[in-house]
mmCIF file of C-alpha atoms in Angstrom:
data_model
loop_
_atom_site.group_PDB
_atom_site.id
_atom_site.type_symbol
_atom_site.label_atom_id
_atom_site.label_comp_id
_atom_site.label_asym_id
_atom_site.label_seq_id
_atom_site.Cartn_x
_atom_site.Cartn_y
_atom_site.Cartn_z
ATOM 1 C CA MET A 1 -28.968 -20.046 6.049
ATOM 2 C CA LEU A 2 -29.929 -16.728 7.628
ATOM 3 C CA THR A 3 -29.992 -13.539 5.582
ATOM 4 C CA GLY A 4 -30.925 -9.938 6.333
ATOM 5 C CA LYS A 5 -30.520 -6.264 5.564
ATOM 6 C CA SER A 6 -27.709 -4.371 7.257
ATOM 7 C CA ASN A 7 -29.642 -2.772 10.126
ATOM 8 C CA ASP A 8 -31.866 -5.818 10.737
ATOM 9 C CA ILE A 9 -28.771 -8.005 11.176
ATOM 10 C CA VAL A 10 -27.607 -5.716 13.980
ATOM 11 C CA LYS A 11 -31.042 -5.657 15.625
ATOM 12 C CA GLN A 12 -31.099 -9.470 15.540
ATOM 13 C CA GLY A 13 -27.918 -9.566 17.604
ATOM 14 C CA GLY A 14 -25.536 -10.207 14.731
ATOM 15 C CA ARG A 15 -27.401 -12.710 12.573
ATOM 16 C CA GLY A 16 -29.816 -12.691 9.653
ATOM 17 C CA GLU A 17 -33.555 -13.004 10.244
ATOM 18 C CA VAL A 18 -34.802 -14.641 7.009
ATOM 19 C CA HIS A 19 -34.154 -18.301 6.189
ATOM 20 C CA SER A 20 -32.931 -19.059 2.662
ATOM 21 C CA SER A 21 -31.148 -21.879 0.917
ATOM 22 C CA LEU A 22 -27.739 -21.055 -0.537
ATOM 23 C CA THR A 23 -29.026 -21.886 -4.021
ATOM 24 C CA ASP A 24 -32.011 -19.561 -3.775
ATOM 25 C CA PHE A 25 -29.870 -16.765 -2.363
ATOM 26 C CA VAL A 26 -27.298 -16.977 -5.158
ATOM 27 C CA ASP A 27 -29.819 -17.525 -7.967
ATOM 28 C CA TYR A 28 -32.406 -14.932 -6.952
ATOM 29 C CA VAL A 29 -31.201 -12.455 -4.325
ATOM 30 C CA MET A 30 -27.652 -11.905 -5.568
ATOM 31 C CA ALA A 31 -28.797 -11.904 -9.201
ATOM 32 C CA GLU A 32 -31.443 -9.215 -8.584
ATOM 33 C CA ASP A 33 -30.644 -5.902 -10.251
ATOM 34 C CA THR A 34 -31.705 -3.244 -7.765
ATOM 35 C CA ASN A 35 -30.692 0.188 -6.564
ATOM 36 C CA ASP A 36 -31.697 -0.771 -3.026
ATOM 37 C CA GLU A 37 -29.479 -2.404 -0.448
ATOM 38 C CA PRO A 38 -29.456 -6.185 -1.068
ATOM 39 C CA ALA A 39 -29.812 -8.835 1.605
ATOM 40 C CA TYR A 40 -26.652 -10.375 3.068
ATOM 41 C CA ILE A 41 -25.952 -13.883 4.367
ATOM 42 C CA PHE A 42 -24.824 -13.451 7.984
ATOM 43 C CA ASP A 43 -24.980 -16.918 9.468
ATOM 44 C CA ARG A 44 -23.402 -18.403 12.622
ATOM 45 C CA GLU A 45 -24.248 -22.075 11.918
ATOM 46 C CA PHE A 46 -23.438 -22.776 8.248
ATOM 47 C CA TYR A 47 -19.634 -22.605 8.563
ATOM 48 C CA ASN A 48 -19.335 -25.400 11.133
ATOM 49 C CA HIS A 49 -21.599 -27.718 9.123
ATOM 50 C CA THR A 50 -19.359 -27.621 6.053
ATOM 51 C CA GLN A 51 -15.772 -28.490 5.148
ATOM 52 C CA LEU A 52 -14.795 -24.831 5.275
ATOM 53 C CA PRO A 53 -12.953 -25.107 8.635
ATOM 54 C CA GLN A 54 -10.515 -27.579 7.041
ATOM 55 C CA THR A 55 -9.720 -25.084 4.272
ATOM 56 C CA LEU A 56 -9.006 -22.187 6.628
ATOM 57 C CA HIS A 57 -5.365 -21.626 7.603
ATOM 58 C CA PRO A 58 -5.152 -18.425 9.665
ATOM 59 C CA PRO A 59 -1.924 -17.150 11.240
ATOM 60 C CA THR A 60 -1.042 -18.762 14.566
ATOM 61 C CA TYR A 61 -2.181 -15.695 16.490
ATOM 62 C CA PHE A 62 -5.685 -16.138 15.044
ATOM 63 C CA THR A 63 -5.978 -19.876 15.696
ATOM 64 C CA VAL A 64 -9.647 -20.778 16.115
ATOM 65 C CA ASN A 65 -10.801 -22.384 19.371
ATOM 66 C CA ASP A 66 -14.381 -23.668 19.135
ATOM 67 C CA THR A 67 -14.845 -23.268 22.884
ATOM 68 C CA LEU A 68 -13.745 -19.628 22.933
ATOM 69 C CA ASP A 69 -14.648 -18.487 19.414
ATOM 70 C CA GLU A 70 -17.781 -18.188 17.313
ATOM 71 C CA ASN A 71 -17.657 -18.584 13.530
ATOM 72 C CA ILE A 72 -19.627 -16.470 11.062
ATOM 73 C CA PHE A 73 -20.092 -16.997 7.326
ATOM 74 C CA PHE A 74 -20.717 -13.964 5.095
ATOM 75 C CA LEU A 75 -21.908 -13.890 1.483
ATOM 76 C CA GLY A 76 -23.280 -10.857 -0.326
ATOM 77 C CA SER A 77 -23.379 -8.872 -3.528
ATOM 78 C CA ALA A 78 -22.291 -5.288 -4.120
ATOM 79 C CA LYS A 79 -23.840 -2.740 -1.712
ATOM 80 C CA SER A 80 -24.864 -5.342 0.880
ATOM 81 C CA GLY A 81 -23.309 -5.087 4.318
ATOM 82 C CA VAL A 82 -23.825 -4.505 8.031
ATOM 83 C CA SER A 83 -24.639 -1.294 9.916
ATOM 84 C CA PHE A 84 -22.623 0.017 12.863
ATOM 85 C CA HIS A 85 -22.297 -2.243 15.870
ATOM 86 C CA LYS A 86 -19.631 -3.427 18.300
ATOM 87 C CA HIS A 87 -18.806 -6.576 20.218
ATOM 88 C CA THR A 88 -15.970 -8.700 21.571
ATOM 89 C CA ASP A 89 -12.584 -9.186 19.876
ATOM 90 C CA ALA A 90 -12.950 -10.433 16.294
ATOM 91 C CA TRP A 91 -11.154 -10.875 13.012
ATOM 92 C CA ASN A 92 -12.545 -11.008 9.504
ATOM 93 C CA GLY A 93 -10.983 -12.730 6.515
ATOM 94 C CA VAL A 94 -12.096 -12.047 2.937
ATOM 95 C CA VAL A 95 -12.026 -15.169 0.768
ATOM 96 C CA TYR A 96 -13.326 -13.526 -2.400
ATOM 97 C CA GLY A 97 -14.211 -9.938 -3.264
ATOM 98 C CA ARG A 98 -13.602 -6.721 -1.329
ATOM 99 C CA LYS A 99 -15.034 -4.981 1.725
ATOM 100 C CA ARG A 100 -15.053 -1.306 2.634
ATOM 101 C CA TRP A 101 -14.791 -0.770 6.390
ATOM 102 C CA PHE A 102 -15.842 2.186 8.546
ATOM 103 C CA ILE A 103 -14.526 2.093 12.135
ATOM 104 C CA TYR A 104 -14.908 4.324 15.193
ATOM 105 C CA PRO A 105 -13.105 3.908 18.540
ATOM 106 C CA THR A 106 -15.155 3.069 21.624
ATOM 107 C CA ASN A 107 -15.447 6.641 22.896
ATOM 108 C CA THR A 108 -17.002 7.888 19.636
ATOM 109 C CA THR A 109 -20.531 6.738 18.878
ATOM 110 C CA PRO A 110 -20.985 6.665 15.074
ATOM 111 C CA PRO A 111 -23.132 9.506 13.697
ATOM 112 C CA ALA A 112 -26.776 8.283 13.694
ATOM 113 C CA GLY A 113 -26.031 6.135 16.725
ATOM 114 C CA ILE A 114 -26.724 2.521 17.551
ATOM 115 C CA TRP A 115 -29.809 0.356 16.987
ATOM 116 C CA PRO A 116 -29.064 1.691 13.546
ATOM 117 C CA PRO A 117 -31.804 3.884 12.053
ATOM 118 C CA LEU A 118 -30.118 3.726 8.643
ATOM 119 C CA GLY A 119 -28.833 0.837 6.574
ATOM 120 C CA ALA A 120 -25.106 0.760 5.841
ATOM 121 C CA LEU A 121 -25.563 1.966 2.271
ATOM 122 C CA GLU A 122 -28.034 4.682 3.298
ATOM 123 C CA TRP A 123 -25.618 5.878 6.004
ATOM 124 C CA TYR A 124 -22.842 6.090 3.430
ATOM 125 C CA THR A 125 -24.913 8.066 0.912
ATOM 126 C CA ARG A 126 -26.699 10.390 3.365
ATOM 127 C CA VAL A 127 -24.648 10.840 6.544
ATOM 128 C CA TYR A 128 -21.069 10.259 5.428
ATOM 129 C CA PRO A 129 -20.966 13.218 2.963
ATOM 130 C CA THR A 130 -22.037 15.628 5.742
ATOM 131 C CA LEU A 131 -19.212 14.697 8.110
ATOM 132 C CA GLY A 132 -16.282 16.993 8.732
ATOM 133 C CA GLU A 133 -12.753 15.644 8.732
ATOM 134 C CA SER A 134 -12.727 15.147 12.516
ATOM 135 C CA GLN A 135 -16.037 13.233 12.364
ATOM 136 C CA ARG A 136 -14.989 10.770 9.684
ATOM 137 C CA PRO A 137 -14.372 7.131 10.632
ATOM 138 C CA LEU A 138 -11.198 5.159 10.158
ATOM 139 C CA GLU A 139 -11.504 3.502 6.753
ATOM 140 C CA CYS A 140 -9.928 0.798 4.645
ATOM 141 C CA ILE A 141 -10.612 -1.509 1.712
ATOM 142 C CA GLN A 142 -10.042 -5.158 2.590
ATOM 143 C CA GLU A 143 -8.969 -7.308 -0.344
ATOM 144 C CA ALA A 144 -9.307 -11.063 -0.835
ATOM 145 C CA GLY A 145 -6.725 -12.923 1.225
ATOM 146 C CA GLU A 146 -6.447 -10.170 3.823
ATOM 147 C CA ILE A 147 -7.410 -10.402 7.506
ATOM 148 C CA LEU A 148 -8.745 -7.439 9.446
ATOM 149 C CA TYR A 149 -8.637 -7.408 13.249
ATOM 150 C CA ILE A 150 -11.488 -5.529 14.972
ATOM 151 C CA PRO A 151 -10.621 -4.638 18.595
ATOM 152 C CA GLU A 152 -13.210 -5.259 21.273
ATOM 153 C CA SER A 153 -15.742 -2.413 21.675
ATOM 154 C CA PHE A 154 -14.756 -0.678 18.401
ATOM 155 C CA TYR A 155 -17.816 0.316 16.351
ATOM 156 C CA HIS A 156 -17.685 -0.888 12.766
ATOM 157 C CA SER A 157 -19.775 -1.061 9.617
ATOM 158 C CA VAL A 158 -19.035 -2.671 6.267
ATOM 159 C CA ILE A 159 -20.228 -2.403 2.671
ATOM 160 C CA ASN A 160 -19.316 -5.082 0.146
ATOM 161 C CA VAL A 161 -17.581 -3.892 -3.020
ATOM 162 C CA GLY A 162 -18.815 -6.430 -5.541
ATOM 163 C CA ASP A 163 -19.724 -10.040 -4.747
ATOM 164 C CA THR A 164 -17.942 -11.028 -1.545
ATOM 165 C CA VAL A 165 -17.355 -14.182 0.501
ATOM 166 C CA ALA A 166 -15.820 -13.873 3.965
ATOM 167 C CA ILE A 167 -15.337 -15.612 7.293
ATOM 168 C CA GLY A 168 -15.522 -13.959 10.709
ATOM 169 C CA ILE A 169 -14.216 -15.270 14.028
ATOM 170 C CA GLN A 170 -15.542 -13.577 17.172
ATOM 171 C CA LYS A 171 -14.709 -14.204 20.833
ATOM 172 C CA ARG A 172 -17.651 -15.553 22.828
ATOM 173 C CA LYS A 173 -16.750 -13.562 25.960
ATOM 174 C CA SER A 174 -15.473 -10.028 26.413
ATOM 175 C CA LEU A 175 -11.905 -9.617 27.600
ATOM 176 C CA GLN A 176 -12.052 -6.010 28.811
ATOM 177 C CA GLU A 177 -13.961 -4.425 31.690
ATOM 178 C CA LEU A 178 -15.526 -1.814 29.403
ATOM 179 C CA GLU A 179 -17.400 -4.236 27.183
ATOM 180 C CA ARG A 180 -18.288 -6.418 30.183
ATOM 181 C CA LEU A 181 -20.098 -3.421 31.656
ATOM 182 C CA PHE A 182 -22.108 -2.995 28.441
ATOM 183 C CA TYR A 183 -23.087 -6.668 28.541
ATOM 184 C CA GLU A 184 -23.961 -6.443 32.238
ATOM 185 C CA ALA A 185 -26.264 -3.468 31.640
ATOM 186 C CA SER A 186 -27.874 -5.145 28.624
ATOM 187 C CA ASP A 187 -28.618 -8.252 30.706
ATOM 188 C CA LEU A 188 -30.304 -6.087 33.358
ATOM 189 C CA GLU A 189 -32.477 -4.457 30.673
ATOM 190 C CA ARG A 190 -33.946 -7.762 29.539
ATOM 191 C CA VAL A 191 -37.488 -8.279 30.790
ATOM 192 C CA GLN A 192 -37.799 -11.470 32.828
ATOM 193 C CA PRO A 193 -41.028 -13.517 32.365
ATOM 194 C CA ASN A 194 -41.863 -13.660 36.083
ATOM 195 C CA ASP A 195 -40.768 -10.143 37.058
ATOM 196 C CA THR A 196 -43.282 -7.870 38.742
ATOM 197 C CA ALA A 197 -43.483 -4.198 37.730
ATOM 198 C CA ASN A 198 -41.413 -3.268 40.773
ATOM 199 C CA ALA A 199 -38.815 -5.933 39.984
ATOM 200 C CA THR A 200 -38.498 -4.644 36.421
ATOM 201 C CA LYS A 201 -38.125 -1.081 37.671
ATOM 202 C CA GLN A 202 -35.411 -2.239 40.071
ATOM 203 C CA ARG A 203 -33.516 -3.966 37.262
ATOM 204 C CA TRP A 204 -33.543 -0.730 35.256
ATOM 205 C CA ALA A 205 -32.341 1.198 38.299
ATOM 206 C CA GLU A 206 -29.437 -1.248 38.610
ATOM 207 C CA ALA A 207 -28.710 -0.789 34.893
ATOM 208 C CA ALA A 208 -28.538 2.979 35.479
ATOM 209 C CA VAL A 209 -25.781 2.403 38.050
ATOM 210 C CA VAL A 210 -23.769 0.476 35.457
ATOM 211 C CA TYR A 211 -24.323 3.153 32.795
ATOM 212 C CA GLU A 212 -23.158 5.801 35.260
ATOM 213 C CA LYS A 213 -19.877 3.894 35.484
ATOM 214 C CA LEU A 214 -19.713 3.759 31.699
ATOM 215 C CA GLN A 215 -20.403 7.480 31.434
ATOM 216 C CA GLU A 216 -17.402 8.142 33.690
ATOM 217 C CA LEU A 217 -15.279 6.005 31.359
ATOM 218 C CA LEU A 218 -16.831 7.339 28.118
ATOM 219 C CA PRO A 219 -17.994 10.923 28.769
ATOM 220 C CA THR A 220 -18.255 11.733 25.037
ATOM 221 C CA SER A 221 -20.391 8.695 24.129
ATOM 222 C CA SER A 222 -23.878 9.617 22.919
ATOM 223 C CA GLU A 223 -24.828 5.917 23.089
ATOM 224 C CA VAL A 224 -24.078 5.759 26.805
ATOM 225 C CA LYS A 225 -26.041 8.958 27.441
ATOM 226 C CA MET A 226 -29.072 7.629 25.585
ATOM 227 C CA ARG A 227 -28.942 4.300 27.400
ATOM 228 C CA LEU A 228 -28.445 6.007 30.771
ATOM 229 C CA GLY A 229 -31.424 8.280 30.153
ATOM 230 C CA LEU A 230 -33.541 5.285 29.155
ATOM 231 C CA ALA A 231 -32.515 3.411 32.313
ATOM 232 C CA TYR A 232 -33.522 6.344 34.521
ATOM 233 C CA HIS A 233 -36.849 6.612 32.690
ATOM 234 C CA HIS A 234 -37.739 2.935 33.130
ATOM 235 C CA GLY A 235 -36.325 3.009 36.645
ATOM 236 C CA GLY A 236 -38.893 5.635 37.647
ATOM 237 C CA ASP A 237 -37.106 8.968 37.172
ATOM 238 C CA THR A 238 -38.384 10.126 33.793
ATOM 239 C CA ASN A 239 -37.428 13.776 34.266
ATOM 240 C CA LYS A 240 -33.798 12.826 34.809
ATOM 241 C CA GLY A 241 -34.059 10.503 31.822
ATOM 242 C CA ILE A 242 -35.244 13.412 29.672
ATOM 243 C CA GLU A 243 -32.377 15.589 30.853
ATOM 244 C CA ILE A 244 -29.729 13.010 29.979
ATOM 245 C CA CYS A 245 -31.266 11.736 26.730
ATOM 246 C CA THR A 246 -31.636 15.329 25.499
ATOM 247 C CA LYS A 247 -27.841 15.611 25.702
ATOM 248 C CA ALA A 248 -27.482 12.550 23.464
ATOM 249 C CA VAL A 249 -29.739 14.133 20.829
ATOM 250 C CA GLU A 250 -27.854 17.422 21.071
ATOM 251 C CA MET A 251 -24.556 15.587 20.550
ATOM 252 C CA ASP A 252 -25.767 13.813 17.391
ATOM 253 C CA PRO A 253 -28.434 15.409 15.150
ATOM 254 C CA TRP A 254 -28.747 12.087 13.232
ATOM 255 C CA PHE A 255 -29.496 9.957 16.321
ATOM 256 C CA ALA A 256 -33.069 9.003 15.353
ATOM 257 C CA ILE A 257 -33.577 6.209 17.871
ATOM 258 C CA ALA A 258 -32.485 8.527 20.703
ATOM 259 C CA MET A 259 -35.137 10.974 19.477
ATOM 260 C CA VAL A 260 -37.781 8.234 19.593
ATOM 261 C CA ASN A 261 -36.766 7.259 23.127
ATOM 262 C CA LEU A 262 -36.761 10.898 24.207
ATOM 263 C CA ALA A 263 -40.198 11.377 22.614
ATOM 264 C CA ASN A 264 -41.514 8.402 24.596
ATOM 265 C CA MET A 265 -40.255 10.015 27.803
ATOM 266 C CA HIS A 266 -41.921 13.333 26.975
ATOM 267 C CA THR A 267 -45.139 11.430 26.257
ATOM 268 C CA ALA A 268 -44.929 9.757 29.675
ATOM 269 C CA VAL A 269 -44.905 13.129 31.478
ATOM 270 C CA GLY A 270 -47.520 14.758 29.221
ATOM 271 C CA ASN A 271 -45.227 16.902 27.041
ATOM 272 C CA THR A 272 -47.153 16.056 23.882
ATOM 273 C CA VAL A 273 -45.916 18.968 21.752
ATOM 274 C CA GLN A 274 -42.247 18.156 22.407
ATOM 275 C CA ALA A 275 -42.922 14.442 21.920
ATOM 276 C CA GLU A 276 -44.624 14.827 18.538
ATOM 277 C CA ALA A 277 -41.897 17.135 17.241
ATOM 278 C CA LEU A 278 -39.325 14.482 18.094
ATOM 279 C CA TYR A 279 -41.297 11.652 16.455
ATOM 280 C CA VAL A 280 -41.678 13.684 13.258
ATOM 281 C CA ARG A 281 -37.999 14.630 13.323
ATOM 282 C CA ALA A 282 -36.948 10.997 13.751
ATOM 283 C CA ILE A 283 -39.090 9.927 10.779
ATOM 284 C CA SER A 284 -37.583 12.673 8.607
ATOM 285 C CA ILE A 285 -34.111 11.340 9.426
ATOM 286 C CA ALA A 286 -34.967 7.644 9.126
ATOM 287 C CA PRO A 287 -37.994 7.318 6.804
ATOM 288 C CA LEU A 288 -37.365 3.585 6.313
ATOM 289 C CA LEU A 289 -37.186 2.733 10.033
ATOM 290 C CA TRP A 290 -40.427 0.971 10.936
ATOM 291 C CA ASP A 291 -39.777 1.486 14.663
ATOM 292 C CA CYS A 292 -40.442 5.222 14.247
ATOM 293 C CA TYR A 293 -43.899 4.640 12.763
ATOM 294 C CA TYR A 294 -44.761 2.040 15.408
ATOM 295 C CA THR A 295 -44.050 4.370 18.326
ATOM 296 C CA TYR A 296 -45.491 7.469 16.646
ATOM 297 C CA GLY A 297 -48.648 5.513 15.847
ATOM 298 C CA ASP A 298 -49.010 4.545 19.507
ATOM 299 C CA PHE A 299 -48.608 8.210 20.428
ATOM 300 C CA LEU A 300 -51.404 9.156 18.030
ATOM 301 C CA MET A 301 -53.655 6.425 19.436
ATOM 302 C CA PHE A 302 -52.981 7.643 22.975
ATOM 303 C CA ASN A 303 -54.151 11.078 21.839
ATOM 304 C CA SER A 304 -57.282 9.691 20.095
ATOM 305 C CA ARG A 305 -56.044 10.653 16.615
ATOM 306 C CA TYR A 306 -57.142 7.358 15.116
ATOM 307 C CA THR A 307 -57.270 8.217 11.405
ATOM 308 C CA GLU A 308 -53.734 9.601 11.498
ATOM 309 C CA ALA A 309 -52.636 6.520 13.407
ATOM 310 C CA ILE A 310 -53.981 4.245 10.656
ATOM 311 C CA ASN A 311 -51.776 5.940 8.063
ATOM 312 C CA VAL A 312 -48.693 5.887 10.291
ATOM 313 C CA PHE A 313 -49.109 2.227 11.297
ATOM 314 C CA TYR A 314 -49.845 1.287 7.676
ATOM 315 C CA HIS A 315 -46.620 2.912 6.534
ATOM 316 C CA GLY A 316 -44.731 0.969 9.206
ATOM 317 C CA TYR A 317 -46.363 -2.243 7.987
ATOM 318 C CA LEU A 318 -45.300 -1.540 4.411
ATOM 319 C CA LEU A 319 -41.723 -1.272 5.647
ATOM 320 C CA LYS A 320 -41.928 -4.434 7.761
ATOM 321 C CA PRO A 321 -44.908 -6.573 6.760
ATOM 322 C CA GLN A 322 -45.334 -8.617 9.923
ATOM 323 C CA GLN A 323 -48.463 -9.571 11.834
ATOM 324 C CA PHE A 324 -47.835 -7.476 14.951
ATOM 325 C CA LEU A 325 -47.729 -4.303 12.822
ATOM 326 C CA TRP A 326 -50.871 -5.227 10.898
ATOM 327 C CA GLN A 327 -52.614 -5.721 14.242
ATOM 328 C CA ARG A 328 -51.764 -2.114 15.028
ATOM 329 C CA VAL A 329 -53.354 -1.024 11.728
ATOM 330 C CA THR A 330 -56.586 -2.887 12.462
ATOM 331 C CA TRP A 331 -56.625 -1.627 16.067
ATOM 332 C CA ALA A 332 -56.515 1.980 14.823
ATOM 333 C CA ALA A 333 -59.107 1.233 12.126
ATOM 334 C CA GLN A 334 -61.537 -0.222 14.678
ATOM 335 C CA HIS A 335 -61.300 2.926 16.781
ATOM 336 C CA ALA A 336 -61.785 5.077 13.671
ATOM 337 C CA GLY A 337 -64.772 2.977 12.549
ATOM 338 C CA VAL A 338 -63.292 2.065 9.155
ATOM 339 C CA THR A 339 -62.019 -1.039 7.376
ATOM 340 C CA VAL A 340 -58.493 -1.324 5.980
ATOM 341 C CA GLN A 341 -57.327 -3.996 3.532
ATOM 342 C CA PRO A 342 -53.754 -5.318 3.551
ATOM 343 C CA PRO A 343 -51.577 -4.987 0.435
ATOM 344 C CA LYS A 344 -52.134 -7.729 -2.123
ATOM 345 C CA SER A 345 -48.583 -9.067 -2.115
ATOM 346 C CA ARG A 346 -45.219 -8.833 -0.423
ATOM 347 C CA SER A 347 -43.619 -7.761 -3.705
ATOM 348 C CA ARG A 348 -45.841 -4.706 -3.718
ATOM 349 C CA VAL A 349 -44.771 -3.977 -0.144
ATOM 350 C CA ARG A 350 -41.106 -4.061 -1.114
ATOM 351 C CA ARG A 351 -41.668 -1.656 -4.005
ATOM 352 C CA VAL A 352 -43.608 0.801 -1.878
ATOM 353 C CA ALA A 353 -41.069 0.632 0.947
ATOM 354 C CA ALA A 354 -38.235 1.365 -1.455
#
């Protein structure tokens, strides 16, 4: 089964990233007494390989069609959940436990944005209390036996209230033009193995055309503005990208990933002072987001600040102990003429990162 933390599940396209047996997850992960956000089973394969489909009796309107629908199995303890994301039409049924939902309509990007810089629990404890009445999401508590319908393109996040078991059914294809445009632009953004630099730039330019359409439909969306600015940047017009992405940051002071993208654009045109201020600001907002340290470390390397880069990359590695980040640490250390040893164990990494 696949498990993950709330923001990693979203970054993995709506699935966990760590393999675990059900027994190990229940005996060790769910039993762990921690103040941190626990991992959450978010698996798209387990349900169909069990007898669970025979025990599910949804209303006729929600009849499951294996050709049109995708099934998701959820299992988590208190405080686990999923950060803000959106997708095609879906419904969610709680079998056991309770879920607290936070929902925003399509034209309102959740505070802190997409590619979530904060876990669901961290968003609730840090961002939610700062929101005025008009900025608050739609909310509800879903009890066992209840079904919640999530309309296509509506942003949503969930935190489990106690141990919770649930089933989700999600349409495989979008039904509305709006979400189809998002999927079309996302497909254009994907780097193709055989693309030349010019071909990649052209794909981004085509994505910008799609995001322009989306901006006409969703003029108040900070997500669309950030994505449009990024498309212009990669399509060859970085100055226009800066102009548009700056508006996204101005709209949402919590939008850390927009700040990182904007910082990258400033770096590309030599605005190092503005770029560094944005990297530092993003890290202050999302201190547990390894992406911030990865990009800031590259910025420091580009500016020959190798010793500082070691510390920044190392912090990113502590948050996400994977080989590609450790390679960044050793790369900076080689340029600085020093040797750096990795932490002794993963358990130490988790304690430091917390």
